[in-house]
Coordinates of C-alpha atoms in Angstrom, one line a residue:
M1 CA -14.7 -0.7 -15.5
T2 CA -18.3 -1.4 -14.9
N3 CA -20.7 0.0 -12.3
S4 CA -22.4 -3.3 -11.3
P5 CA -23.0 -3.9 -7.6
A6 CA -20.3 -6.6 -7.6
S7 CA -17.7 -4.3 -9.2
A8 CA -18.7 -1.4 -6.8
T9 CA -18.1 -3.8 -3.9
Q10 CA -14.8 -4.9 -5.3
N11 CA -13.8 -1.3 -6.0
Q12 CA -14.7 -0.3 -2.4
A13 CA -12.7 -3.2 -0.9
L14 CA -9.7 -2.2 -3.0
L15 CA -10.1 1.5 -2.1
D16 CA -10.3 0.5 1.6
A17 CA -7.1 -1.6 1.3
L18 CA -5.2 1.1 -0.6
N19 CA -6.2 3.9 1.8
H20 CA -5.4 1.8 4.9
C21 CA -2.0 1.0 3.3
V22 CA -1.4 4.8 2.7
A23 CA -2.1 5.5 6.3
A24 CA 0.0 2.6 7.7
C25 CA 3.0 3.6 5.5
E26 CA 2.8 7.3 6.4
H27 CA 2.6 6.4 10.1
C28 CA 5.5 3.9 9.8
A29 CA 7.7 6.3 8.0
T30 CA 7.1 9.0 10.6
A31 CA 7.6 6.6 13.5
C32 CA 10.8 5.3 11.9
L33 CA 12.2 8.8 11.8
G34 CA 11.9 8.8 15.6
E35 CA 13.7 5.5 16.2
E36 CA 17.0 5.6 18.0
H37 CA 18.9 4.0 15.1
V38 CA 17.2 5.9 12.3
R39 CA 20.1 5.2 9.9
H40 CA 19.2 1.5 10.0
M41 CA 15.6 2.5 8.9
T42 CA 16.4 4.3 5.7
D43 CA 15.3 1.5 3.4
C44 CA 12.1 1.2 5.4
I45 CA 11.3 4.9 5.3
R46 CA 12.0 5.1 1.5
L47 CA 9.8 2.2 0.7
D48 CA 7.0 3.5 3.1
R49 CA 7.0 6.8 1.2
D50 CA 7.0 5.1 -2.2
C51 CA 4.3 2.7 -1.2
A52 CA 2.1 5.4 0.2
D53 CA 2.5 7.5 -2.9
I54 CA 1.6 4.7 -5.4
C55 CA -1.3 3.5 -3.3
A56 CA -2.7 7.0 -3.1
L57 CA -2.3 7.4 -6.9
V58 CA -4.0 4.0 -7.6
A59 CA -6.8 4.8 -5.2
R60 CA -7.5 8.0 -7.1
L61 CA -7.4 6.2 -10.5
V62 CA -9.7 3.4 -9.3
A63 CA -12.1 6.0 -7.7
R64 CA -12.5 7.8 -11.0
G65 CA -12.7 4.6 -13.1
S66 CA -9.6 5.3 -15.0
E67 CA -8.5 2.8 -17.6
H68 CA -4.9 3.3 -16.4
A69 CA -5.6 1.9 -12.9
K70 CA -5.0 -1.7 -14.0
H71 CA -1.6 -0.9 -15.5
L72 CA -0.4 0.8 -12.3
I73 CA -1.9 -1.9 -10.0
K74 CA 0.9 -4.2 -11.2
E75 CA 3.5 -1.7 -10.0
C76 CA 1.5 -1.2 -6.8
I77 CA 1.6 -4.9 -6.0
E78 CA 5.4 -4.9 -6.5
V79 CA 6.0 -1.9 -4.3
C80 CA 3.6 -3.1 -1.6
T81 CA 5.3 -6.5 -1.5
K82 CA 8.8 -4.9 -1.2
C83 CA 7.6 -2.6 1.5
A84 CA 6.0 -5.5 3.4
N85 CA 9.2 -7.5 3.2
E86 CA 11.3 -4.6 4.4
C87 CA 9.0 -3.7 7.2
A88 CA 8.8 -7.3 8.3
K89 CA 12.5 -7.2 9.1
H90 CA 12.0 -4.8 11.9
N91 CA 10.4 -5.6 15.3
H92 CA 8.8 -2.2 15.8
P93 CA 5.0 -2.4 16.1
H94 CA 4.5 0.2 13.5
C95 CA 6.7 -1.8 11.0
Q96 CA 4.8 -5.0 11.7
Q97 CA 1.4 -3.2 11.3
C98 CA 2.7 -1.6 8.0
A99 CA 3.9 -5.0 6.7
A100 CA 0.4 -6.4 7.4
A101 CA -1.3 -3.5 5.6
C102 CA 1.0 -3.8 2.6
R103 CA 0.4 -7.5 2.3
A104 CA -3.4 -7.0 2.5
C105 CA -3.2 -4.2 -0.1
A106 CA -1.1 -6.3 -2.5
E107 CA -3.6 -9.1 -2.2
A108 CA -6.6 -6.8 -2.8
C109 CA -4.8 -5.5 -5.9
R110 CA -4.2 -9.0 -7.1
E111 CA -7.9 -9.8 -6.7
Y112 CA -8.9 -6.7 -8.5
A113 CA -6.5 -7.2 -11.4
G114 CA -7.8 -10.8 -11.8

């Protein structure tokens, strides 16, 4: 990974998307736990937690310039996409916001990975 201005801007855009996704997923999981029919939200909660964890890990790897970031970004794209698809099934505002954040994060990861 290089330190050119273009790559620094790309890194920052990716870090912003990853960190926004972490926050959206954490908020969604917590809000889902408070829903009346929480049993119907278990897949959403599990994916929210997985997505938040992998996005946080990838953000740390990108921030430190690790060569392993590009390998894990592929998995991050997959988890973000699954989480977005699951959250999109629910009409709760927190789920819809999370789905949007996950889609944006997956796209930022795709752009970064080239």
